[in-house]
């Protein structure tokens, strides 16, 4: 699913038949665009983190990331800052190359909508 013979200006974005990717046993990621590696400028995903689930990232220079909490409670930490996000709260990271982590600090699974620019898998 990484090659497109025909580039469409519009595409449906959820494909339930596609298997999700996993970071580890506590984090599942659903990419919300098909054939993502070509002609895409952003990466929309739904991340599901089990309680205690952790993602540690440091993206390439000039990367940006938007995070919107759908369910649960998330802590985002950098070396300097810590943010707690509840449902319906969001955070826009203008320099996602700064090492940061996302951790589910709640007692139930957390779901996040994230959008990363540029596409980084």
Coordinates of N, CA and C in Angstrom, one line a residue:
X1 N 0.8 -1.2 0.0 CA 0.0 0.0 0.0 C 0.8 1.3 0.0
X2 N 2.1 1.2 -0.5 CA 2.9 2.4 -0.5 C 3.0 3.1 -1.8
X3 N 2.4 2.6 -2.8 CA 2.6 3.1 -4.2 C 1.2 3.4 -4.8
X4 N 1.1 4.6 -5.4 CA -0.2 4.9 -6.0 C 0.1 5.1 -7.5
X5 N -0.7 4.4 -8.3 CA -0.6 4.6 -9.8 C -1.4 5.8 -10.2
X6 N -2.5 6.0 -9.5 CA -3.3 7.2 -9.8 C -3.4 8.0 -8.5
X7 N -3.1 9.3 -8.6 CA -3.2 10.2 -7.4 C -4.6 10.9 -7.5
X8 N -5.3 10.7 -6.4 CA -6.7 11.3 -6.3 C -6.6 12.5 -5.5
X9 N -7.4 13.5 -5.8 CA -7.4 14.7 -5.0 C -8.2 14.6 -3.7
X10 N -9.1 13.6 -3.7 CA -9.8 13.2 -2.5 C -9.8 11.7 -2.3
X11 N -9.7 11.3 -1.1 CA -9.7 9.8 -0.8 C -10.4 9.6 0.5
X12 N -11.1 8.5 0.6 CA -11.7 8.1 1.9 C -10.5 7.8 2.9
X13 N -10.6 8.1 4.1 CA -9.5 8.0 5.0 C -9.5 6.9 6.0
X14 N -10.6 6.2 6.2 CA -10.5 5.1 7.1 C -10.8 3.8 6.4
X15 N -9.9 2.9 6.6 CA -9.9 1.6 6.0 C -9.9 0.5 7.0
X16 N -11.0 0.1 7.6 CA -11.0 -0.9 8.7 C -10.4 -2.2 8.4
X17 N -10.3 -2.6 7.1 CA -9.7 -3.8 6.7 C -8.1 -3.8 6.9
X18 N -7.6 -2.6 7.0 CA -6.1 -2.5 7.2 C -5.7 -2.8 8.6
X19 N -4.7 -3.6 8.8 CA -4.2 -3.9 10.1 C -3.5 -2.7 10.7
X20 N -3.7 -2.4 12.0 CA -3.0 -1.3 12.6 C -1.5 -1.7 12.8
X21 N -0.7 -0.7 13.0 CA 0.7 -0.8 13.3 C 0.8 -0.8 14.8
X22 N 1.8 -1.4 15.4 CA 2.0 -1.3 16.9 C 3.4 -0.8 17.2
X23 N 3.5 0.1 18.2 CA 4.8 0.6 18.7 C 5.3 -0.5 19.6
X24 N 4.5 -0.9 20.5 CA 4.8 -2.0 21.4 C 3.5 -2.6 21.9
X25 N 3.5 -3.4 22.9 CA 2.3 -4.0 23.3 C 1.2 -3.1 23.9
X26 N 1.6 -1.9 24.2 CA 0.7 -0.9 24.8 C 0.3 0.2 23.9
X27 N 0.7 0.2 22.7 CA 0.4 1.4 21.8 C 0.1 0.8 20.4
X28 N -1.1 1.2 19.9 CA -1.5 0.8 18.6 C -1.7 2.1 17.7
X29 N -1.3 2.0 16.5 CA -1.5 3.2 15.6 C -2.2 2.8 14.4
X30 N -3.3 3.6 14.0 CA -4.1 3.5 12.8 C -3.7 4.7 11.9
X31 N -3.1 4.4 10.8 CA -2.8 5.5 9.8 C -4.1 5.8 9.1
X32 N -4.5 7.1 9.0 CA -5.8 7.4 8.4 C -5.6 7.9 7.0
X33 N -4.8 7.3 6.2 CA -4.6 7.6 4.8 C -4.0 6.4 4.2
X34 N -4.5 6.1 3.0 CA -3.9 4.9 2.3 C -2.7 5.4 1.5
X35 N -1.8 4.4 1.1 CA -0.7 4.7 0.3 C 0.1 5.9 0.8
X36 N 0.4 5.9 2.0 CA 0.8 7.1 2.7 C 2.2 7.6 2.3
X37 N 3.1 6.8 1.8 CA 4.5 7.3 1.6 C 4.7 8.2 0.4
X38 N 3.8 8.2 -0.5 CA 3.9 9.1 -1.7 C 2.9 10.2 -1.7
X39 N 3.3 11.3 -2.1 CA 2.4 12.5 -2.4 C 1.7 13.0 -1.2
X40 N 2.0 12.6 0.0 CA 1.4 13.1 1.2 C 2.3 14.1 2.0
X41 N 1.7 15.1 2.5 CA 2.5 16.2 3.2 C 2.2 16.1 4.7
X42 N 1.2 15.3 5.1 CA 1.0 15.1 6.6 C 0.5 13.7 6.8
X43 N 0.7 13.2 8.1 CA 0.4 11.9 8.5 C -0.7 11.9 9.6
X44 N -1.9 11.7 9.2 CA -3.0 11.6 10.3 C -3.1 10.2 10.8
X45 N -3.2 10.1 12.2 CA -3.2 8.8 12.8 C -4.2 8.9 14.0
X46 N -4.7 7.7 14.4 CA -5.3 7.5 15.7 C -4.4 6.6 16.5
X47 N -4.0 7.1 17.6 CA -3.1 6.3 18.5 C -4.0 5.9 19.7
X48 N -3.8 4.6 20.0 CA -4.5 4.0 21.2 C -3.4 3.6 22.1
X49 N -3.4 4.1 23.3 CA -2.4 3.8 24.4 C -3.1 3.2 25.5
X50 N -2.7 2.0 25.9 CA -3.2 1.3 27.1 C -2.7 2.1 28.3
X51 N -3.3 1.9 29.5 CA -2.8 2.6 30.7 C -1.3 2.3 30.8
X52 N -0.5 3.4 31.0 CA 0.9 3.3 31.1 C 1.6 3.3 29.8
X53 N 0.9 3.2 28.7 CA 1.5 3.1 27.4 C 2.3 4.4 27.1
X54 N 3.5 4.2 26.4 CA 4.5 5.3 26.3 C 5.0 5.3 24.8
X55 N 5.1 6.5 24.3 CA 5.7 6.7 23.0 C 6.8 7.8 23.2
X56 N 8.0 7.5 22.8 CA 9.1 8.5 22.8 C 9.5 8.8 21.4
X57 N 9.5 10.1 21.1 CA 9.8 10.6 19.8 C 10.8 11.7 19.8
X58 N 11.5 11.9 18.7 CA 12.3 13.0 18.3 C 12.3 13.0 16.8
X59 N 11.5 13.9 16.2 CA 11.3 13.8 14.8 C 12.3 14.7 14.0
X60 N 12.4 14.6 12.7 CA 13.4 15.3 12.0 C 13.2 16.8 12.1
X61 N 14.3 17.6 11.9 CA 14.2 19.1 11.9 C 13.0 19.6 11.0
X62 N 12.4 20.7 11.4 CA 11.3 21.3 10.7 C 10.0 20.4 10.8
X63 N 9.9 19.4 11.7 CA 8.7 18.7 11.8 C 7.8 19.4 12.8
X64 N 6.5 19.2 12.6 CA 5.4 19.7 13.5 C 4.5 18.6 13.8
X65 N 3.8 18.7 14.9 CA 2.8 17.7 15.3 C 1.6 18.3 16.0
X66 N 0.4 17.9 15.6 CA -0.8 18.3 16.3 C -1.3 17.1 17.0
X67 N -1.8 17.3 18.3 CA -2.3 16.2 19.1 C -3.7 16.6 19.6
X68 N -4.7 15.8 19.5 CA -6.0 16.0 20.0 C -6.4 14.8 20.8
X69 N -6.8 15.0 22.1 CA -7.2 13.8 22.9 C -8.6 13.5 22.7
X70 N -8.9 12.3 22.2 CA -10.3 11.9 22.0 C -10.9 11.2 23.3
X71 N -10.0 10.4 23.9 CA -10.4 9.7 25.2 C -9.2 9.6 26.1
X72 N -9.4 9.6 27.4 CA -8.3 9.3 28.3 C -7.6 10.6 28.7
X73 N -6.4 10.3 29.4 CA -5.6 11.4 29.9 C -4.2 11.1 29.5
X74 N -3.5 12.1 28.9 CA -2.1 12.0 28.4 C -1.2 13.0 29.0
X75 N 0.0 12.6 29.3 CA 1.1 13.5 29.7 C 2.1 13.6 28.6
X76 N 2.3 14.8 28.1 CA 3.4 15.0 27.1 C 4.5 15.7 27.9
X77 N 5.7 15.1 27.7 CA 6.9 15.7 28.4 C 8.0 15.9 27.4
X78 N 8.7 17.0 27.7 CA 10.0 17.3 27.0 C 11.0 17.4 28.2
X79 N 12.3 17.7 27.9 CA 13.2 17.9 28.9 C 12.9 19.1 29.8
X80 N 12.2 20.1 29.2 CA 11.9 21.4 29.9 C 10.4 21.5 30.4
X81 N 9.5 20.9 29.7 CA 8.1 21.1 30.0 C 7.3 19.8 30.2
X82 N 6.1 19.9 30.8 CA 5.2 18.8 31.0 C 3.8 19.4 30.9
X83 N 3.0 18.7 30.0 CA 1.6 19.1 29.8 C 0.7 17.9 30.1
X84 N -0.4 18.1 30.7 CA -1.4 17.1 30.9 C -2.6 17.4 30.0
X85 N -3.0 16.5 29.2 CA -4.1 16.7 28.3 C -5.3 15.8 28.6
X86 N -6.5 16.3 28.7 CA -7.7 15.6 28.9 C -8.5 15.5 27.6
X87 N -9.6 14.8 27.6 CA -10.4 14.7 26.4 C -10.8 16.1 25.9
X88 N -10.8 16.3 24.6 CA -11.1 17.6 23.9 C -10.1 18.6 24.1
X89 N -8.9 18.3 24.6 CA -7.8 19.2 24.6 C -6.8 18.9 23.6
X90 N -6.1 19.9 23.1 CA -5.1 19.7 22.0 C -3.8 20.4 22.3
X91 N -2.8 20.0 21.6 CA -1.5 20.7 21.7 C -0.9 20.7 20.3
X92 N -0.3 21.8 19.9 CA 0.4 21.9 18.6 C 1.9 22.1 18.9
X93 N 2.7 21.2 18.4 CA 4.1 21.2 18.7 C 4.8 21.8 17.4
X94 N 5.3 23.0 17.5 CA 5.8 23.7 16.3 C 7.2 23.2 16.0
X95 N 7.9 22.6 17.0 CA 9.2 22.0 16.7 C 9.2 20.6 17.3
X96 N 8.7 19.7 16.5 CA 8.6 18.3 17.0 C 9.9 17.5 16.9
X97 N 11.0 18.2 16.5 CA 12.3 17.6 16.6 C 12.9 17.5 18.0
X98 N 12.3 18.3 18.9 CA 12.6 18.3 20.3 C 12.1 16.9 20.8
X99 N 13.0 16.2 21.5 CA 12.6 14.9 22.0 C 11.4 15.1 23.0
X100 N 10.4 14.3 22.8 CA 9.2 14.3 23.7 C 8.6 13.0 23.8
X101 N 7.8 12.8 24.8 CA 7.1 11.5 25.1 C 5.7 11.8 25.4
X102 N 4.9 10.8 25.0 CA 3.5 10.8 25.3 C 3.2 9.5 26.1
X103 N 2.6 9.7 27.3 CA 2.3 8.6 28.2 C 0.8 8.7 28.6
X104 N 0.1 7.5 28.6 CA -1.2 7.5 29.1 C -1.1 7.4 30.6
X105 N -1.6 8.4 31.3 CA -1.5 8.5 32.7 C -2.9 8.2 33.4
X106 N -3.8 7.8 32.6 CA -5.2 7.4 33.1 C -5.3 5.9 33.4
X107 N -6.4 5.6 33.9 CA -6.7 4.1 34.2 C -7.4 3.4 33.1
X108 N -7.7 4.1 32.0 CA -8.4 3.4 30.9 C -7.6 3.7 29.6
X109 N -7.9 3.1 28.5 CA -7.2 3.3 27.3 C -7.4 4.8 26.8
X110 N -6.4 5.4 26.2 CA -6.5 6.7 25.7 C -6.4 6.7 24.2
X111 N -7.2 7.5 23.5 CA -7.2 7.6 22.1 C -6.9 9.0 21.7
X112 N -5.9 9.2 20.8 CA -5.5 10.5 20.3 C -5.6 10.5 18.8
X113 N -5.9 11.7 18.3 CA -5.8 12.0 16.9 C -4.5 12.8 16.8
X114 N -3.5 12.3 16.0 CA -2.3 13.1 15.8 C -2.1 13.3 14.3
X115 N -1.5 14.5 14.0 CA -1.2 14.8 12.6 C 0.2 15.3 12.6
X116 N 1.1 14.6 11.8 CA 2.5 15.0 11.8 C 2.8 15.5 10.4
X117 N 3.6 16.5 10.4 CA 4.1 17.1 9.1 C 5.6 17.3 9.2
X118 N 6.4 16.8 8.3 CA 6.1 16.0 7.1 C 5.8 14.5 7.6
X119 N 5.5 13.7 6.6 CA 5.2 12.3 6.9 C 6.4 11.6 7.4
X120 N 6.3 11.0 8.6 CA 7.4 10.3 9.3 C 6.8 9.0 9.9
X121 N 7.3 7.9 9.4 CA 6.8 6.6 10.0 C 7.8 6.1 11.0

